[in-house]
Amino acid sequence: MTTSTVTAPPSAAAPRKDTAPDPARARLRRRIARWGFVAPAVVFMLLFFGYPLVRNVVMSFQHYTPKTFFTGEAPFNGADNWSSVFQDALFGKALWHTLVFTAGSLLGQFCIGLALAVFFNRRFPLGGVLRSLILLPWLVPMVVSGVVWRRILDQDTGVLNTFLDTLGLGGHTPWLTSPGMALLSVILVNIWIGIPFNMVILYGGLQEIPRELYEAAALDGASAWRSFRSVTLPMLKPVITVVLVLGFMSTVKILDLILALTDGGPADATQTLGTLTYQNSFVELDFGAGAVVGNVLILISAVFAVFYLRANRTEGK
């Protein structure tokens, strides 16, 4: 019996589909995905930063009064608001006080914060507890700190004058009621509030500096001051830049602390651009003038930010 093998006819090969992705479509999908992640942040910035900024600029060219909230009428008055603000002698005083207040606060906060960061960089008993206690001024709301310090610095019943009187050093210093002392007192209080922030950031930067650099400096015979100047400061430069920028941004616009301590007085001795904006807008109800001073504050911050970005770009190159 013979077995025959029947060979099946070859089936027609199915047409092959080109599975290679389209480069244009792939790029489009990646671009859409990127914008999908960025879009929420862009919308947030436009709604909560862009619109108020544009609205504030527009308001500075309008005659905006409380009546506007009911009628919606805010006629444009050109540059009248700007000229009236710039011709006001109080604006010049407020601008000068803002510069002095910001420079004095940044200098005091940074120097003392850096000294404390270097001090706590060495291990010793109860070091962590002391660092935690120093953080307290930073954790307390600024208004509360202002009210407490107003009681401490009171000329007649303040704790500080009472203590100085006990030591026989004179206990009748007008810390907050003298035009010559008020701004200095406000600066000192703001330094006290800002020291913990500077200390914490700088302390974190010190922790990242390799110990081998200090050991190499010691082998070369470098003194402690030489090591600080040649090792610590150069390695801390990026952290110092961040501390100063953040400190400037938070100090130049301070309002609540000054209102709690002196309310801009006495005799406008502690009037700054922040308090002047508040006074024009919510005391005198001249919202156009308040918008002008606010725009000046924004412009100062923008100029500082541009210099900061250019400095970082130059350093990166």
Tab-separated table of C-alpha atoms in Angstrom:
chain	number	residue	atom	x	y	z
A	1	MET	CA	0.000	0.000	0.000
A	2	THR	CA	1.457	3.238	-1.069
A	3	THR	CA	0.928	6.587	0.676
A	4	SER	CA	0.754	9.635	-1.455
A	5	THR	CA	1.561	13.028	-0.045
A	6	VAL	CA	-0.477	15.900	-1.343
A	7	THR	CA	1.261	19.249	-1.143
A	8	ALA	CA	-1.083	22.131	-0.388
A	9	PRO	CA	-0.852	25.034	-2.766
A	10	PRO	CA	1.014	27.961	-1.328
A	11	SER	CA	-1.348	30.500	0.155
A	12	ALA	CA	-1.179	34.022	-1.004
A	13	ALA	CA	0.972	36.097	1.331
A	14	ALA	CA	-1.026	38.650	3.259
A	15	PRO	CA	-0.063	42.228	2.479
A	16	ARG	CA	2.364	43.637	5.111
A	17	LYS	CA	1.482	46.880	6.779
A	18	ASP	CA	4.141	49.500	7.276
A	19	THR	CA	4.442	49.760	11.076
A	20	ALA	CA	7.124	52.474	11.083
A	21	PRO	CA	5.853	55.466	13.109
A	22	ASP	CA	5.347	58.761	11.381
A	23	PRO	CA	8.061	61.139	12.678
A	24	ALA	CA	5.825	64.181	12.264
A	25	ARG	CA	3.008	62.599	14.282
A	26	ALA	CA	5.417	61.487	16.990
A	27	ARG	CA	6.796	65.014	17.308
A	28	LEU	CA	3.281	66.415	17.428
A	29	ARG	CA	2.271	63.987	20.190
A	30	ARG	CA	5.370	64.870	22.229
A	31	ARG	CA	4.679	68.566	21.795
A	32	ILE	CA	1.057	68.152	22.874
A	33	ALA	CA	2.165	66.115	25.894
A	34	ARG	CA	4.647	68.811	26.922
A	35	TRP	CA	2.061	71.545	26.615
A	36	GLY	CA	-0.390	69.381	28.522
A	37	PHE	CA	1.936	69.405	31.523
A	38	VAL	CA	2.789	73.090	31.179
A	39	ALA	CA	-0.726	74.383	30.468
A	40	PRO	CA	-2.054	74.241	34.085
A	41	ALA	CA	0.897	76.286	35.337
A	42	VAL	CA	0.501	78.793	32.479
A	43	VAL	CA	-3.220	79.184	33.169
A	44	PHE	CA	-2.547	79.628	36.886
A	45	MET	CA	0.110	82.297	36.226
A	46	LEU	CA	-2.117	84.173	33.796
A	47	LEU	CA	-5.129	84.157	36.112
A	48	PHE	CA	-3.474	84.924	39.437
A	49	PHE	CA	-0.404	86.922	38.357
A	50	GLY	CA	-0.806	88.152	34.811
A	51	TYR	CA	-4.341	89.533	35.092
A	52	PRO	CA	-3.784	91.372	38.423
A	53	LEU	CA	-0.549	92.854	37.079
A	54	VAL	CA	-2.191	94.137	33.892
A	55	ARG	CA	-5.201	95.348	35.866
A	56	ASN	CA	-2.943	97.244	38.261
A	57	VAL	CA	-1.131	98.947	35.374
A	58	VAL	CA	-4.436	99.950	33.783
A	59	MET	CA	-5.771	101.230	37.111
A	60	SER	CA	-2.777	103.538	37.488
A	61	PHE	CA	-4.061	105.473	34.460
A	62	GLN	CA	-7.653	105.689	35.702
A	63	HIS	CA	-9.599	107.837	38.120
A	64	TYR	CA	-10.561	104.870	40.279
A	65	THR	CA	-12.645	105.667	43.370
A	66	PRO	CA	-15.026	103.758	45.660
A	67	LYS	CA	-17.833	104.977	43.415
A	68	THR	CA	-16.338	102.865	40.628
A	69	PHE	CA	-17.282	99.676	42.487
A	70	PHE	CA	-20.959	100.593	42.108
A	71	THR	CA	-21.052	102.377	38.741
A	72	GLY	CA	-18.182	100.595	37.006
A	73	GLU	CA	-17.022	103.948	35.640
A	74	ALA	CA	-13.287	104.601	35.896
A	75	PRO	CA	-12.380	107.259	33.312
A	76	PHE	CA	-8.825	107.418	32.063
A	77	ASN	CA	-6.924	110.448	33.283
A	78	GLY	CA	-3.650	109.925	31.444
A	79	ALA	CA	-0.548	110.328	33.584
A	80	ASP	CA	-2.243	112.436	36.270
A	81	ASN	CA	-1.876	109.709	38.900
A	82	TRP	CA	1.804	109.245	38.097
A	83	SER	CA	2.607	112.950	38.153
A	84	SER	CA	0.741	113.526	41.422
A	85	VAL	CA	2.559	110.622	43.097
A	86	PHE	CA	6.011	111.630	41.851
A	87	GLN	CA	5.464	115.257	42.843
A	88	ASP	CA	4.447	114.242	46.348
A	89	ALA	CA	7.331	114.724	48.797
A	90	LEU	CA	6.131	111.693	50.752
A	91	PHE	CA	6.903	109.403	47.808
A	92	GLY	CA	10.569	110.409	47.851
A	93	LYS	CA	10.767	109.822	51.595
A	94	ALA	CA	9.040	106.458	51.271
A	95	LEU	CA	11.405	105.391	48.487
A	96	TRP	CA	14.458	106.328	50.574
A	97	HIS	CA	13.075	104.595	53.671
A	98	THR	CA	12.405	101.469	51.578
A	99	LEU	CA	15.999	101.367	50.345
A	100	VAL	CA	17.423	101.927	53.849
A	101	PHE	CA	15.046	99.419	55.424
A	102	THR	CA	15.777	96.753	52.796
A	103	ALA	CA	19.565	97.217	52.806
A	104	GLY	CA	19.818	97.348	56.602
A	105	SER	CA	17.584	94.328	57.067
A	106	LEU	CA	19.387	92.203	54.477
A	107	LEU	CA	22.806	93.098	55.833
A	108	GLY	CA	21.891	92.345	59.452
A	109	GLN	CA	19.959	89.158	58.699
A	110	PHE	CA	22.659	87.749	56.441
A	111	CYS	CA	25.665	88.539	58.647
A	112	ILE	CA	24.092	87.251	61.863
A	113	GLY	CA	22.500	84.281	60.082
A	114	LEU	CA	25.835	83.308	58.531
A	115	ALA	CA	27.624	83.620	61.876
A	116	LEU	CA	25.032	81.386	63.547
A	117	ALA	CA	25.166	78.876	60.679
A	118	VAL	CA	28.953	78.596	61.028
A	119	PHE	CA	28.581	78.274	64.802
A	120	PHE	CA	26.016	75.478	64.592
A	121	ASN	CA	27.962	73.704	61.855
A	122	ARG	CA	30.076	72.163	64.622
A	123	ARG	CA	28.602	69.401	66.748
A	124	PHE	CA	28.099	70.124	70.444
A	125	PRO	CA	25.584	69.096	73.124
A	126	LEU	CA	22.077	70.602	72.761
A	127	GLY	CA	22.984	72.053	69.356
A	128	GLY	CA	19.777	70.756	67.799
A	129	VAL	CA	17.655	72.167	70.623
A	130	LEU	CA	19.227	75.587	70.277
A	131	ARG	CA	18.672	75.570	66.508
A	132	SER	CA	15.020	74.758	67.096
A	133	LEU	CA	14.630	77.621	69.554
A	134	ILE	CA	16.193	80.099	67.143
A	135	LEU	CA	13.557	79.142	64.565
A	136	LEU	CA	10.735	80.476	66.763
A	137	PRO	CA	10.849	84.117	65.513
A	138	TRP	CA	10.452	82.850	61.964
A	139	LEU	CA	7.468	80.640	62.837
A	140	VAL	CA	5.482	83.330	64.649
A	141	PRO	CA	3.180	85.379	62.364
A	142	MET	CA	4.693	88.761	61.556
A	143	VAL	CA	1.732	90.697	62.909
A	144	VAL	CA	2.060	88.905	66.245
A	145	SER	CA	5.781	89.662	66.328
A	146	GLY	CA	5.057	93.309	65.578
A	147	VAL	CA	2.500	93.611	68.378
A	148	VAL	CA	4.806	91.904	70.886
A	149	TRP	CA	7.765	94.108	69.959
A	150	ARG	CA	5.574	97.205	70.142
A	151	ARG	CA	4.893	96.365	73.778
A	152	ILE	CA	8.575	95.598	74.418
A	153	LEU	CA	9.752	98.885	72.877
A	154	ASP	CA	7.109	101.071	74.499
A	155	GLN	CA	8.766	104.172	75.925
A	156	ASP	CA	6.908	104.223	79.245
A	157	THR	CA	5.942	100.633	80.033
A	158	GLY	CA	8.145	98.600	77.696
A	159	VAL	CA	10.249	95.736	78.994
A	160	LEU	CA	13.401	97.004	77.283
A	161	ASN	CA	13.325	100.468	78.848
A	162	THR	CA	12.461	98.973	82.231
A	163	PHE	CA	15.460	96.658	81.978
A	164	LEU	CA	17.777	99.501	80.921
A	165	ASP	CA	16.486	101.644	83.767
A	166	THR	CA	17.255	98.833	86.211
A	167	LEU	CA	20.832	98.743	84.936
A	168	GLY	CA	21.111	102.506	85.237
A	169	LEU	CA	21.507	102.991	81.491
A	170	GLY	CA	18.533	105.277	81.071
A	171	GLY	CA	15.109	103.827	80.535
A	172	HIS	CA	13.292	106.517	78.565
A	173	THR	CA	14.467	105.893	75.006
A	174	PRO	CA	11.671	106.660	72.486
A	175	TRP	CA	12.269	103.594	70.331
A	176	LEU	CA	9.086	103.908	68.273
A	177	THR	CA	7.970	107.485	68.956
A	178	SER	CA	11.072	109.381	67.841
A	179	PRO	CA	11.486	110.098	64.102
A	180	GLY	CA	15.207	109.499	64.494
A	181	MET	CA	14.857	106.126	66.240
A	182	ALA	CA	11.719	104.595	64.719
A	183	LEU	CA	13.193	103.391	61.418
A	184	LEU	CA	16.223	101.891	63.174
A	185	SER	CA	13.930	100.077	65.627
A	186	VAL	CA	11.821	98.647	62.801
A	187	ILE	CA	14.966	97.464	61.002
A	188	LEU	CA	16.241	95.740	64.161
A	189	VAL	CA	12.928	93.960	64.681
A	190	ASN	CA	12.897	92.792	61.059
A	191	ILE	CA	16.475	91.540	61.449
A	192	TRP	CA	15.364	89.526	64.479
A	193	ILE	CA	12.551	87.989	62.422
A	194	GLY	CA	14.697	87.154	59.382
A	195	ILE	CA	17.750	85.668	61.112
A	196	PRO	CA	16.308	82.112	61.389
A	197	PHE	CA	15.549	81.913	57.651
A	198	ASN	CA	19.077	82.972	56.719
A	199	MET	CA	20.595	80.622	59.279
A	200	VAL	CA	18.637	77.569	58.107
A	201	ILE	CA	19.418	78.055	54.392
A	202	LEU	CA	23.086	78.843	54.984
A	203	TYR	CA	23.419	75.977	57.446
A	204	GLY	CA	22.107	73.599	54.786
A	205	GLY	CA	24.669	74.981	52.338
A	206	LEU	CA	27.482	74.458	54.845
A	207	GLN	CA	26.476	70.827	55.235
A	208	GLU	CA	27.102	70.254	51.511
A	209	ILE	CA	30.703	71.498	51.566
A	210	PRO	CA	33.094	68.506	51.485
A	211	ARG	CA	35.206	68.196	54.635
A	212	GLU	CA	38.187	67.232	52.511
A	213	LEU	CA	38.505	70.853	51.396
A	214	TYR	CA	38.961	72.031	54.985
A	215	GLU	CA	41.438	69.232	55.663
A	216	ALA	CA	43.462	70.222	52.593
A	217	ALA	CA	43.410	73.866	53.678
A	218	ALA	CA	44.609	72.875	57.159
A	219	LEU	CA	47.480	70.848	55.665
A	220	ASP	CA	48.492	73.935	53.686
A	221	GLY	CA	48.653	75.887	56.937
A	222	ALA	CA	45.552	78.019	56.346
A	223	SER	CA	44.080	79.732	59.381
A	224	ALA	CA	40.396	79.542	60.285
A	225	TRP	CA	39.718	82.943	58.705
A	226	ARG	CA	41.650	81.957	55.577
A	227	SER	CA	39.661	78.729	55.269
A	228	PHE	CA	36.423	80.656	55.698
A	229	ARG	CA	37.390	83.199	53.051
A	230	SER	CA	38.904	80.760	50.541
A	231	VAL	CA	36.712	77.680	51.040
A	232	THR	CA	33.450	78.499	52.782
A	233	LEU	CA	32.434	81.692	50.984
A	234	PRO	CA	33.195	80.487	47.420
A	235	MET	CA	31.367	77.205	47.994
A	236	LEU	CA	28.412	79.038	49.541
A	237	LYS	CA	28.086	81.541	46.701
A	238	PRO	CA	25.031	79.908	45.029
A	239	VAL	CA	23.265	79.587	48.390
A	240	ILE	CA	24.137	83.169	49.326
A	241	THR	CA	22.624	84.369	46.041
A	242	VAL	CA	19.367	82.532	46.751
A	243	VAL	CA	19.211	83.856	50.315
A	244	LEU	CA	19.762	87.455	49.245
A	245	VAL	CA	17.255	87.278	46.388
A	246	LEU	CA	14.519	85.724	48.518
A	247	GLY	CA	15.317	88.130	51.344
A	248	PHE	CA	15.082	91.122	49.026
A	249	MET	CA	11.761	89.989	47.570
A	250	SER	CA	10.215	89.519	51.010
A	251	THR	CA	11.710	92.658	52.596
A	252	VAL	CA	11.133	95.316	49.956
A	253	LYS	CA	7.341	94.883	50.175
A	254	ILE	CA	6.919	94.438	53.936
A	255	LEU	CA	3.709	96.013	55.195
A	256	ASP	CA	2.251	94.165	58.178
A	257	LEU	CA	5.289	94.520	60.443
A	258	ILE	CA	5.530	98.290	59.965
A	259	LEU	CA	1.784	98.752	60.432
A	260	ALA	CA	1.896	96.779	63.666
A	261	LEU	CA	4.900	98.681	65.023
A	262	THR	CA	4.512	102.294	63.929
A	263	ASP	CA	1.736	102.512	61.304
A	264	GLY	CA	4.189	104.456	59.148
A	265	GLY	CA	4.880	107.089	61.818
A	266	PRO	CA	5.936	109.043	63.671
A	267	ALA	CA	5.832	111.941	61.193
A	268	ASP	CA	6.101	109.424	58.317
A	269	ALA	CA	9.555	108.366	59.571
A	270	THR	CA	8.843	104.705	58.760
A	271	GLN	CA	6.743	105.225	55.665
A	272	THR	CA	7.845	102.832	52.906
A	273	LEU	CA	6.507	102.077	49.450
A	274	GLY	CA	4.490	99.190	50.876
A	275	THR	CA	2.821	101.307	53.556
A	276	LEU	CA	2.333	104.175	51.087
A	277	THR	CA	0.472	101.829	48.747
A	278	TYR	CA	-1.770	100.802	51.635
A	279	GLN	CA	-2.333	104.403	52.734
A	280	ASN	CA	-3.212	105.646	49.248
A	281	SER	CA	-5.504	102.748	48.438
A	282	PHE	CA	-7.268	101.894	51.691
A	283	VAL	CA	-6.964	105.017	53.842
A	284	GLU	CA	-7.299	107.830	51.327
A	285	LEU	CA	-9.233	105.562	48.897
A	286	ASP	CA	-7.192	106.848	45.956
A	287	PHE	CA	-6.789	103.526	44.178
A	288	GLY	CA	-5.088	105.056	41.135
A	289	ALA	CA	-2.278	106.524	43.247
A	290	GLY	CA	-1.982	103.264	45.172
A	291	ALA	CA	-1.645	101.377	41.876
A	292	VAL	CA	1.161	103.736	40.804
A	293	VAL	CA	3.200	103.042	43.955
A	294	GLY	CA	2.509	99.324	43.577
A	295	ASN	CA	3.802	99.431	40.006
A	296	VAL	CA	6.980	101.141	41.209
A	297	LEU	CA	7.491	98.288	43.678
A	298	ILE	CA	6.965	95.746	40.902
A	299	LEU	CA	9.438	97.608	38.683
A	300	ILE	CA	12.097	97.630	41.418
A	301	SER	CA	11.652	93.879	41.932
A	302	ALA	CA	11.803	93.252	38.177
A	303	VAL	CA	15.058	95.214	37.809
A	304	PHE	CA	16.580	93.267	40.694
A	305	ALA	CA	15.426	89.985	39.121
A	306	VAL	CA	17.018	90.918	35.769
A	307	PHE	CA	20.372	91.653	37.416
A	308	TYR	CA	20.122	88.382	39.338
A	309	LEU	CA	19.422	86.352	36.173
A	310	ARG	CA	22.230	88.062	34.256
A	311	ALA	CA	24.675	87.441	37.095
A	312	ASN	CA	23.733	83.754	37.175
A	313	ARG	CA	24.079	83.482	33.401
A	314	THR	CA	27.514	85.095	33.475
A	315	GLU	CA	28.600	82.781	36.304
A	316	GLY	CA	27.344	79.749	34.373
A	317	LYS	CA	29.453	80.675	31.372
